[in-house]
Amino acid sequence: MKALIEKIKENPGIRNIIIFLGVLGPGIITGSVDNDAGGITTYSVAGALYGYKILWTLLPSFIILVFVQEMNARMGIVTGKGLADLIRENFGVKITFYLFLSLIVADIGNTATEFAGVAGSLGVFGVSKYLSVPLAAIAVWVLVVRGNYRITERVFLIFSFCLLSYVVSAVLAKPDWAAIGKGFIMPEIQANKSYLAMVLGIVGTTVAPWMQFYMQSAVIEKRIKIEEYKFARLDVIIGCVATVVVAFFIMVACAATLNTNGIVINEAKDAAVALRPFAGQFASHVFAFGLFVASIFSAAILPLACAFYVSEAFGFEAGINKKINEAPQFYALFTSIMTIAVVIILIPNAPLIPITIWSQVINAIALPAVLISMIFIVNNKKIMGVHINNKFQNTVAWFAVAVIIAFTVMLIFPQIIKILKGLL
């Protein structure tokens, strides 16, 4: 054993691999959860409606995601504090309170949407939501509350790799690879409102407020040191690549089958069912399995992220490694969000579409405020020291914020008008 340890010390390559495997986790998990029920629905509808011509949107989505998540990881490693804690310290309790109140409401809606994904995906296999949703909620609760960070992270990493099942669905759909290449190199951008809204939705679904808080909290919980920063950055990049790869194959699967045959869908469950006559029952079941994994995965992460950032913001103990009596507020908030979300889904004829729309609207309103706060904090030398953004990072970050604000404004007003028309 001693000889082996000495050999590792003498071999930088082996040592770096071991360090990287130890750091691996926060970036991949955060990126994977980005492909939740809402994200899968967005990519499925985009592929079904516009086929390969809309694939180009994944490139700017990837760039924005990498830069934002890298800033999160760097802030967490350098400061040892969560984003919520830093926002409270730098912008005051009042702003923090109103910001997080809106985020809590949005997270309840988002978590309900994830459990709707669980119900829909297992419904493809004939399982009732009155059985699937409670069992899924109990399993998630036990994993988080009774486990520890190491066990929970490993389960989440397995879930992340399961999302690659969408590769199988796409391959079975027998896509036109030449058309796919053309979709990236020579995209046919349409000037109509529907196409523009879909483009905005694809870019917007890759960056959500809760992701920024969870990423930073996960880095802290992992106790990553500044000497390991380059490995954490690689973890972030891999997570972002995985996110876009999964999104790519979801869009390809739907483009190759549904778009080619003129099939219109409204949600991810519809895509799984509609795939059957064109790509076979196995492809349909694999697609539904991916939706289930993504939904239950996100149903765990979303309330967990909310519990993290609220606890951090108001000085409560937080962390999966802590016991219930050590962090009662943290676990109470996690349990409450999950319980409310489950009850909403189990209500007969629950208004899931309005809930989903409103939660996304609230997310869109809060996102620019969160990103601007991040940029100011990461450029504060008193907080970050020599690890502030360089000019290139700031240019990309502010450009991303400008784009997201523009997207937010364009997305919010049509959604609010749509909801108001439904109420009148």
Tab-separated table of C-alpha atoms in Angstrom:
chain	number	residue	atom	x	y	z
A	1	MET	CA	0.000	0.000	0.000
A	2	LYS	CA	2.795	2.414	0.900
A	3	ALA	CA	4.553	1.637	-2.366
A	4	LEU	CA	1.344	2.363	-4.277
A	5	ILE	CA	0.885	5.697	-2.491
A	6	GLU	CA	4.471	6.675	-3.266
A	7	LYS	CA	3.967	5.726	-6.919
A	8	ILE	CA	0.875	7.944	-7.083
A	9	LYS	CA	2.788	10.842	-5.557
A	10	GLU	CA	5.523	10.446	-8.153
A	11	ASN	CA	3.070	10.330	-11.080
A	12	PRO	CA	1.321	13.687	-11.617
A	13	GLY	CA	-1.015	12.206	-14.230
A	14	ILE	CA	-2.439	9.573	-11.903
A	15	ARG	CA	-2.620	12.067	-9.051
A	16	ASN	CA	-4.553	14.543	-11.200
A	17	ILE	CA	-7.022	11.859	-12.289
A	18	ILE	CA	-7.690	10.923	-8.643
A	19	ILE	CA	-8.157	14.574	-7.666
A	20	PHE	CA	-10.517	15.125	-10.599
A	21	LEU	CA	-12.620	12.089	-9.669
A	22	GLY	CA	-12.829	13.467	-6.136
A	23	VAL	CA	-13.971	16.877	-7.384
A	24	LEU	CA	-16.351	15.456	-10.022
A	25	GLY	CA	-20.022	15.969	-9.278
A	26	PRO	CA	-21.467	19.477	-8.792
A	27	GLY	CA	-21.045	20.592	-12.409
A	28	ILE	CA	-22.358	17.389	-13.970
A	29	ILE	CA	-25.305	17.123	-11.584
A	30	THR	CA	-26.338	20.773	-11.974
A	31	GLY	CA	-26.043	20.585	-15.749
A	32	SER	CA	-28.000	17.338	-15.938
A	33	VAL	CA	-30.866	18.614	-13.813
A	34	ASP	CA	-31.197	21.432	-16.313
A	35	ASN	CA	-32.788	18.788	-18.580
A	36	ASP	CA	-35.868	18.518	-16.371
A	37	ALA	CA	-39.468	17.901	-17.428
A	38	GLY	CA	-39.814	21.500	-18.612
A	39	GLY	CA	-36.554	21.361	-20.551
A	40	ILE	CA	-37.393	18.040	-22.183
A	41	THR	CA	-40.805	19.397	-23.156
A	42	THR	CA	-39.200	22.486	-24.717
A	43	TYR	CA	-36.675	20.445	-26.721
A	44	SER	CA	-39.318	17.902	-27.775
A	45	VAL	CA	-41.761	20.532	-29.019
A	46	ALA	CA	-38.919	22.399	-30.788
A	47	GLY	CA	-37.789	19.261	-32.616
A	48	ALA	CA	-41.337	18.299	-33.524
A	49	LEU	CA	-42.244	21.760	-34.829
A	50	TYR	CA	-39.055	22.923	-36.549
A	51	GLY	CA	-36.970	19.805	-37.053
A	52	TYR	CA	-33.216	20.090	-37.554
A	53	LYS	CA	-33.390	23.782	-38.505
A	54	ILE	CA	-33.507	24.892	-34.879
A	55	LEU	CA	-30.530	22.876	-33.620
A	56	TRP	CA	-28.224	25.902	-33.942
A	57	THR	CA	-29.767	27.414	-30.796
A	58	LEU	CA	-27.860	24.875	-28.693
A	59	LEU	CA	-24.541	26.626	-29.427
A	60	PRO	CA	-25.329	30.000	-27.756
A	61	SER	CA	-27.133	28.106	-24.988
A	62	PHE	CA	-23.959	26.138	-24.296
A	63	ILE	CA	-21.735	29.240	-24.216
A	64	ILE	CA	-23.991	31.107	-21.773
A	65	LEU	CA	-24.328	28.060	-19.521
A	66	VAL	CA	-20.554	27.476	-19.319
A	67	PHE	CA	-19.736	31.066	-18.370
A	68	VAL	CA	-22.488	31.360	-15.759
A	69	GLN	CA	-21.767	28.019	-14.086
A	70	GLU	CA	-18.007	28.658	-14.049
A	71	MET	CA	-18.573	31.923	-12.164
A	72	ASN	CA	-20.696	30.051	-9.619
A	73	ALA	CA	-18.060	27.415	-9.025
A	74	ARG	CA	-15.295	30.013	-8.694
A	75	MET	CA	-17.275	32.126	-6.199
A	76	GLY	CA	-18.091	29.090	-4.094
A	77	ILE	CA	-14.503	27.835	-4.010
A	78	VAL	CA	-12.915	31.238	-3.265
A	79	THR	CA	-15.403	32.524	-0.681
A	80	GLY	CA	-16.629	29.299	0.894
A	81	LYS	CA	-20.066	30.935	0.940
A	82	GLY	CA	-23.258	30.237	-0.959
A	83	LEU	CA	-24.649	32.678	-3.489
A	84	ALA	CA	-27.617	33.449	-1.226
A	85	ASP	CA	-25.275	34.352	1.625
A	86	LEU	CA	-23.252	36.651	-0.638
A	87	ILE	CA	-26.364	38.373	-2.009
A	88	ARG	CA	-27.636	39.070	1.510
A	89	GLU	CA	-24.273	40.442	2.635
A	90	ASN	CA	-23.865	42.704	-0.407
A	91	PHE	CA	-27.417	43.788	-1.240
A	92	GLY	CA	-29.247	43.651	2.082
A	93	VAL	CA	-31.930	41.551	3.760
A	94	LYS	CA	-34.903	43.371	2.190
A	95	ILE	CA	-33.888	42.688	-1.422
A	96	THR	CA	-32.937	39.138	-0.479
A	97	PHE	CA	-36.331	38.520	1.142
A	98	TYR	CA	-38.419	39.620	-1.850
A	99	LEU	CA	-36.131	37.863	-4.327
A	100	PHE	CA	-36.275	34.576	-2.476
A	101	LEU	CA	-39.994	34.800	-1.787
A	102	SER	CA	-40.575	34.858	-5.540
A	103	LEU	CA	-38.098	32.010	-6.042
A	104	ILE	CA	-39.805	29.833	-3.417
A	105	VAL	CA	-43.170	30.258	-5.153
A	106	ALA	CA	-41.553	29.453	-8.511
A	107	ASP	CA	-39.772	26.397	-7.098
A	108	ILE	CA	-43.017	24.983	-5.731
A	109	GLY	CA	-44.518	25.307	-9.207
A	110	ASN	CA	-41.394	23.852	-10.836
A	111	THR	CA	-41.335	20.896	-8.427
A	112	ALA	CA	-45.015	20.224	-9.157
A	113	THR	CA	-44.121	20.206	-12.858
A	114	GLU	CA	-41.410	17.603	-12.186
A	115	PHE	CA	-43.858	15.308	-10.393
A	116	ALA	CA	-46.213	15.796	-13.333
A	117	GLY	CA	-43.324	14.480	-15.441
A	118	VAL	CA	-43.063	11.444	-13.154
A	119	ALA	CA	-46.795	10.819	-13.512
A	120	GLY	CA	-46.748	11.281	-17.286
A	121	SER	CA	-43.681	9.121	-17.949
A	122	LEU	CA	-44.879	6.175	-15.866
A	123	GLY	CA	-48.362	6.659	-17.302
A	124	VAL	CA	-46.877	5.506	-20.613
A	125	PHE	CA	-46.239	2.162	-18.874
A	126	GLY	CA	-49.749	2.088	-17.402
A	127	VAL	CA	-48.865	3.194	-13.841
A	128	SER	CA	-51.388	5.490	-12.106
A	129	LYS	CA	-50.170	8.861	-10.837
A	130	TYR	CA	-51.784	8.084	-7.467
A	131	LEU	CA	-49.207	5.334	-7.077
A	132	SER	CA	-46.177	6.695	-8.959
A	133	VAL	CA	-46.073	10.223	-7.501
A	134	PRO	CA	-46.286	9.336	-3.763
A	135	LEU	CA	-43.762	6.486	-4.148
A	136	ALA	CA	-41.356	8.736	-6.066
A	137	ALA	CA	-41.693	11.475	-3.438
A	138	ILE	CA	-41.031	9.042	-0.591
A	139	ALA	CA	-37.967	7.615	-2.356
A	140	VAL	CA	-36.546	11.102	-2.965
A	141	TRP	CA	-37.231	12.192	0.620
A	142	VAL	CA	-35.544	9.113	2.103
A	143	LEU	CA	-32.518	9.531	-0.187
A	144	VAL	CA	-31.968	13.165	0.812
A	145	VAL	CA	-32.973	13.084	4.481
A	146	ARG	CA	-31.592	9.700	5.473
A	147	GLY	CA	-28.535	9.654	3.226
A	148	ASN	CA	-25.403	11.777	3.235
A	149	TYR	CA	-23.815	13.962	0.595
A	150	ARG	CA	-21.519	11.239	-0.777
A	151	ILE	CA	-24.319	8.668	-1.214
A	152	THR	CA	-26.777	11.222	-2.596
A	153	GLU	CA	-24.234	12.591	-5.046
A	154	ARG	CA	-23.438	9.116	-6.383
A	155	VAL	CA	-27.127	8.397	-6.963
A	156	PHE	CA	-27.501	11.744	-8.729
A	157	LEU	CA	-24.481	10.983	-10.923
A	158	ILE	CA	-26.067	7.664	-11.930
A	159	PHE	CA	-29.247	9.549	-12.802
A	160	SER	CA	-27.163	11.949	-14.896
A	161	PHE	CA	-25.722	9.119	-16.992
A	162	CYS	CA	-29.192	7.572	-17.392
A	163	LEU	CA	-30.212	10.693	-19.325
A	164	LEU	CA	-27.979	9.454	-22.127
A	165	SER	CA	-30.836	7.040	-22.892
A	166	TYR	CA	-32.037	9.766	-25.266
A	167	VAL	CA	-29.099	8.881	-27.496
A	168	VAL	CA	-30.738	5.481	-28.021
A	169	SER	CA	-34.097	7.027	-28.938
A	170	ALA	CA	-32.417	9.349	-31.441
A	171	VAL	CA	-30.400	6.582	-33.111
A	172	LEU	CA	-33.474	4.341	-33.401
A	173	ALA	CA	-35.259	7.233	-35.112
A	174	LYS	CA	-32.713	6.993	-37.989
A	175	PRO	CA	-32.060	10.747	-38.368
A	176	ASP	CA	-30.708	12.502	-41.435
A	177	TRP	CA	-27.169	13.347	-40.308
A	178	ALA	CA	-26.512	15.552	-43.336
A	179	ALA	CA	-29.565	17.653	-42.479
A	180	ILE	CA	-28.377	17.821	-38.873
A	181	GLY	CA	-25.029	19.222	-39.976
A	182	LYS	CA	-26.788	21.744	-42.191
A	183	GLY	CA	-28.981	22.771	-39.242
A	184	PHE	CA	-25.842	23.856	-37.366
A	185	ILE	CA	-23.828	25.303	-40.241
A	186	MET	CA	-26.592	26.932	-42.302
A	187	PRO	CA	-29.587	27.485	-40.017
A	188	GLU	CA	-32.813	28.729	-41.588
A	189	ILE	CA	-33.935	31.407	-39.143
A	190	GLN	CA	-37.606	32.306	-39.425
A	191	ALA	CA	-38.951	35.792	-38.650
A	192	ASN	CA	-42.316	34.739	-37.214
A	193	LYS	CA	-43.292	35.069	-33.548
A	194	SER	CA	-43.696	31.349	-32.912
A	195	TYR	CA	-40.178	30.521	-34.101
A	196	LEU	CA	-38.678	33.411	-32.127
A	197	ALA	CA	-40.513	32.347	-28.973
A	198	MET	CA	-39.175	28.812	-29.380
A	199	VAL	CA	-35.607	30.070	-29.834
A	200	LEU	CA	-35.938	32.171	-26.703
A	201	GLY	CA	-37.414	29.231	-24.821
A	202	ILE	CA	-34.516	26.937	-25.741
A	203	VAL	CA	-31.890	29.453	-24.644
A	204	GLY	CA	-33.837	30.397	-21.534
A	205	THR	CA	-34.442	26.840	-20.351
A	206	THR	CA	-30.690	26.228	-20.050
A	207	VAL	CA	-30.178	28.880	-17.355
A	208	ALA	CA	-32.501	29.010	-14.328
A	209	PRO	CA	-32.155	30.897	-11.011
A	210	TRP	CA	-32.132	27.780	-8.825
A	211	MET	CA	-29.166	26.348	-10.775
A	212	GLN	CA	-26.880	29.158	-9.671
A	213	PHE	CA	-27.660	28.640	-5.991
A	214	TYR	CA	-27.437	24.858	-6.106
A	215	MET	CA	-24.148	24.842	-8.004
A	216	GLN	CA	-22.437	27.096	-5.500
A	217	SER	CA	-23.861	25.218	-2.505
A	218	ALA	CA	-22.754	21.886	-3.975
A	219	VAL	CA	-19.198	23.148	-4.462
A	220	ILE	CA	-19.094	24.255	-0.822
A	221	GLU	CA	-20.624	20.999	0.430
A	222	LYS	CA	-17.978	19.141	-1.558
A	223	ARG	CA	-15.273	21.248	0.175
A	224	ILE	CA	-13.359	21.906	-3.026
A	225	LYS	CA	-10.201	23.967	-2.521
A	226	ILE	CA	-8.834	26.715	-4.760
A	227	GLU	CA	-5.920	24.428	-5.669
A	228	GLU	CA	-8.502	22.109	-7.234
A	229	TYR	CA	-10.250	24.882	-9.167
A	230	LYS	CA	-9.052	23.716	-12.597
A	231	PHE	CA	-10.640	20.320	-11.950
A	232	ALA	CA	-13.899	21.949	-10.784
A	233	ARG	CA	-13.917	24.028	-13.968
A	234	LEU	CA	-13.516	20.853	-16.031
A	235	ASP	CA	-16.422	19.329	-14.096
A	236	VAL	CA	-18.543	22.370	-15.023
A	237	ILE	CA	-17.609	22.106	-18.701
A	238	ILE	CA	-18.398	18.381	-18.788
A	239	GLY	CA	-21.758	19.070	-17.129
A	240	CYS	CA	-22.593	21.742	-19.697
A	241	VAL	CA	-21.545	19.465	-22.567
A	242	ALA	CA	-23.729	16.680	-21.159
A	243	THR	CA	-26.663	19.085	-20.913
A	244	VAL	CA	-26.408	20.157	-24.540
A	245	VAL	CA	-25.723	16.614	-25.801
A	246	VAL	CA	-28.904	15.317	-24.156
A	247	ALA	CA	-30.874	18.295	-25.499
A	248	PHE	CA	-29.430	17.631	-28.971
A	249	PHE	CA	-30.542	14.000	-29.077
A	250	ILE	CA	-34.015	14.833	-27.721
A	251	MET	CA	-34.478	17.365	-30.519
A	252	VAL	CA	-33.035	14.954	-33.109
A	253	ALA	CA	-35.335	12.106	-32.019
A	254	CYS	CA	-38.422	14.315	-32.360
A	255	ALA	CA	-37.216	15.992	-35.573
A	256	ALA	CA	-36.516	12.655	-37.288
A	257	THR	CA	-39.939	11.216	-36.492
A	258	LEU	CA	-42.558	13.739	-35.429
A	259	ASN	CA	-41.496	16.695	-37.591
A	260	THR	CA	-41.030	14.499	-40.653
A	261	ASN	CA	-44.568	13.147	-40.254
A	262	GLY	CA	-46.238	16.400	-39.206
A	263	ILE	CA	-47.056	15.279	-35.654
A	264	VAL	CA	-47.763	18.132	-33.205
A	265	ILE	CA	-47.221	17.621	-29.461
A	266	ASN	CA	-47.779	19.730	-26.340
A	267	GLU	CA	-45.584	17.991	-23.763
A	268	ALA	CA	-42.764	15.458	-23.395
A	269	LYS	CA	-45.148	12.601	-22.570
A	270	ASP	CA	-46.846	13.153	-25.920
A	271	ALA	CA	-43.456	12.787	-27.634
A	272	ALA	CA	-42.842	9.415	-25.980
A	273	VAL	CA	-46.234	8.113	-27.139
A	274	ALA	CA	-45.944	9.626	-30.629
A	275	LEU	CA	-42.532	8.036	-31.228
A	276	ARG	CA	-43.992	4.517	-31.095
A	277	PRO	CA	-45.371	4.181	-34.660
A	278	PHE	CA	-42.277	5.765	-36.225
A	279	ALA	CA	-39.318	4.491	-34.173
A	280	GLY	CA	-40.830	1.488	-32.416
A	281	GLN	CA	-42.099	0.694	-28.935
A	282	PHE	CA	-38.577	0.339	-27.516
A	283	ALA	CA	-37.640	3.873	-28.585
A	284	SER	CA	-40.898	5.148	-27.087
A	285	HIS	CA	-40.226	3.412	-23.773
A	286	VAL	CA	-36.620	4.621	-23.680
A	287	PHE	CA	-37.819	8.195	-24.239
A	288	ALA	CA	-40.379	7.801	-21.416
A	289	PHE	CA	-37.685	6.321	-19.165
A	290	GLY	CA	-35.492	9.358	-19.806
A	291	LEU	CA	-38.390	11.644	-18.891
A	292	PHE	CA	-38.945	9.689	-15.664
A	293	VAL	CA	-35.277	9.875	-14.662
A	294	ALA	CA	-35.098	13.593	-15.455
A	295	SER	CA	-38.315	14.331	-13.570
A	296	ILE	CA	-37.519	12.426	-10.391
A	297	PHE	CA	-33.942	13.750	-10.502
A	298	SER	CA	-35.163	17.349	-10.705
A	299	ALA	CA	-37.921	16.703	-8.164
A	300	ALA	CA	-35.096	16.049	-5.694
A	301	ILE	CA	-32.750	18.863	-6.729
A	302	LEU	CA	-35.228	21.756	-7.058
A	303	PRO	CA	-36.593	21.708	-3.472
A	304	LEU	CA	-33.095	20.872	-2.242
A	305	ALA	CA	-31.655	23.926	-3.993
A	306	CYS	CA	-34.439	26.104	-2.579
A	307	ALA	CA	-33.814	24.812	0.946
A	308	PHE	CA	-30.094	25.506	0.486
A	309	TYR	CA	-30.354	29.115	-0.634
A	310	VAL	CA	-33.110	30.146	1.784
A	311	SER	CA	-31.219	28.630	4.727
A	312	GLU	CA	-27.979	30.284	3.622
A	313	ALA	CA	-29.647	33.665	3.125
A	314	PHE	CA	-31.152	33.789	6.601
A	315	GLY	CA	-28.376	32.123	8.560
A	316	PHE	CA	-29.901	28.672	9.111
A	317	GLU	CA	-27.797	25.523	9.153
A	318	ALA	CA	-27.977	23.679	5.827
A	319	GLY	CA	-26.517	20.597	4.182
A	320	ILE	CA	-27.289	16.997	3.305
A	321	ASN	CA	-24.510	15.868	5.632
A	322	LYS	CA	-26.313	17.392	8.624
A	323	LYS	CA	-28.944	15.544	10.631
A	324	ILE	CA	-32.521	16.787	10.964
A	325	ASN	CA	-31.958	18.121	14.496
A	326	GLU	CA	-28.836	19.965	13.259
A	327	ALA	CA	-30.612	21.713	10.364
A	328	PRO	CA	-34.357	21.655	11.152
A	329	GLN	CA	-35.280	24.674	9.001
A	330	PHE	CA	-33.394	23.261	6.009
A	331	TYR	CA	-35.158	19.897	6.113
A	332	ALA	CA	-38.532	21.448	6.999
A	333	LEU	CA	-38.410	23.661	3.907
A	334	PHE	CA	-37.287	20.766	1.683
A	335	THR	CA	-40.113	18.551	2.968
A	336	SER	CA	-42.729	21.313	2.726
A	337	ILE	CA	-41.956	22.141	-0.905
A	338	MET	CA	-42.105	18.473	-1.899
A	339	THR	CA	-45.344	17.890	0.017
A	340	ILE	CA	-47.116	20.903	-1.507
A	341	ALA	CA	-45.944	19.896	-5.000
A	342	VAL	CA	-47.211	16.310	-4.568
A	343	VAL	CA	-50.591	17.474	-3.251
A	344	ILE	CA	-50.988	19.780	-6.263
A	345	ILE	CA	-50.320	16.921	-8.699
A	346	LEU	CA	-52.718	14.548	-6.943
A	347	ILE	CA	-55.614	17.026	-7.082
A	348	PRO	CA	-57.975	15.827	-9.838
A	349	ASN	CA	-57.866	18.147	-12.870
A	350	ALA	CA	-55.187	20.333	-11.281
A	351	PRO	CA	-54.375	23.375	-13.505
A	352	LEU	CA	-50.870	22.190	-14.375
A	353	ILE	CA	-50.411	24.356	-17.469
A	354	PRO	CA	-51.102	27.666	-15.640
A	355	ILE	CA	-48.886	26.503	-12.757
A	356	THR	CA	-46.065	25.713	-15.166
A	357	ILE	CA	-46.450	29.006	-17.036
A	358	TRP	CA	-46.562	31.144	-13.906
A	359	SER	CA	-43.543	29.416	-12.364
A	360	GLN	CA	-41.568	30.036	-15.558
A	361	VAL	CA	-42.664	33.686	-15.621
A	362	ILE	CA	-41.464	34.169	-12.035
A	363	ASN	CA	-38.187	32.449	-12.892
A	364	ALA	CA	-37.755	34.763	-15.859
A	365	ILE	CA	-38.359	37.846	-13.705
A	366	ALA	CA	-35.870	36.745	-11.026
A	367	LEU	CA	-33.119	35.471	-13.332
A	368	PRO	CA	-31.658	38.826	-14.499
A	369	ALA	CA	-31.498	40.063	-10.884
A	370	VAL	CA	-29.627	36.912	-9.853
A	371	LEU	CA	-27.169	37.115	-12.763
A	372	ILE	CA	-26.453	40.827	-12.262
A	373	SER	CA	-25.833	40.189	-8.555
A	374	MET	CA	-23.407	37.432	-9.485
A	375	ILE	CA	-21.436	39.659	-11.855
A	376	PHE	CA	-21.058	42.430	-9.280
A	377	ILE	CA	-19.960	39.961	-6.594
A	378	VAL	CA	-17.501	38.059	-8.792
A	379	ASN	CA	-15.841	41.355	-9.776
A	380	ASN	CA	-15.463	42.580	-6.185
A	381	LYS	CA	-11.739	42.307	-5.293
A	382	LYS	CA	-12.534	42.458	-1.558
A	383	ILE	CA	-14.532	39.260	-1.968
A	384	MET	CA	-12.737	37.432	-4.781
A	385	GLY	CA	-9.182	38.783	-4.533
A	386	VAL	CA	-7.191	37.903	-7.646
A	387	HIS	CA	-9.954	35.548	-8.851
A	388	ILE	CA	-12.224	38.249	-10.305
A	389	ASN	CA	-13.433	38.050	-13.902
A	390	ASN	CA	-11.105	39.118	-16.679
A	391	LYS	CA	-12.285	41.491	-19.428
A	392	PHE	CA	-13.292	38.688	-21.774
A	393	GLN	CA	-15.347	36.934	-19.084
A	394	ASN	CA	-17.092	40.199	-18.206
A	395	THR	CA	-17.840	40.940	-21.852
A	396	VAL	CA	-19.452	37.537	-22.331
A	397	ALA	CA	-21.243	37.716	-18.961
A	398	TRP	CA	-22.803	41.139	-19.611
A	399	PHE	CA	-23.724	40.147	-23.161
A	400	ALA	CA	-25.428	37.042	-21.778
A	401	VAL	CA	-27.322	39.142	-19.227
A	402	ALA	CA	-28.445	41.556	-21.959
A	403	VAL	CA	-29.643	38.679	-24.121
A	404	ILE	CA	-31.461	36.985	-21.229
A	405	ILE	CA	-33.143	40.244	-20.186
A	406	ALA	CA	-34.319	40.740	-23.775
A	407	PHE	CA	-35.541	37.134	-23.864
A	408	THR	CA	-37.243	37.581	-20.493
A	409	VAL	CA	-39.173	40.664	-21.595
A	410	MET	CA	-40.220	38.975	-24.831
A	411	LEU	CA	-41.326	35.821	-23.026
A	412	ILE	CA	-43.076	37.382	-20.047
A	413	PHE	CA	-45.560	39.657	-21.806
A	414	PRO	CA	-47.029	37.036	-24.168
A	415	GLN	CA	-47.394	34.578	-21.271
A	416	ILE	CA	-49.073	37.132	-19.004
A	417	ILE	CA	-51.452	38.176	-21.810
A	418	LYS	CA	-52.247	34.507	-22.467
A	419	ILE	CA	-53.019	33.874	-18.790
A	420	LEU	CA	-55.125	37.027	-18.469
A	421	LYS	CA	-57.138	36.044	-21.551
A	422	GLY	CA	-57.776	32.659	-19.960
A	423	LEU	CA	-59.065	34.306	-16.796
A	424	LEU	CA	-61.424	36.735	-18.593
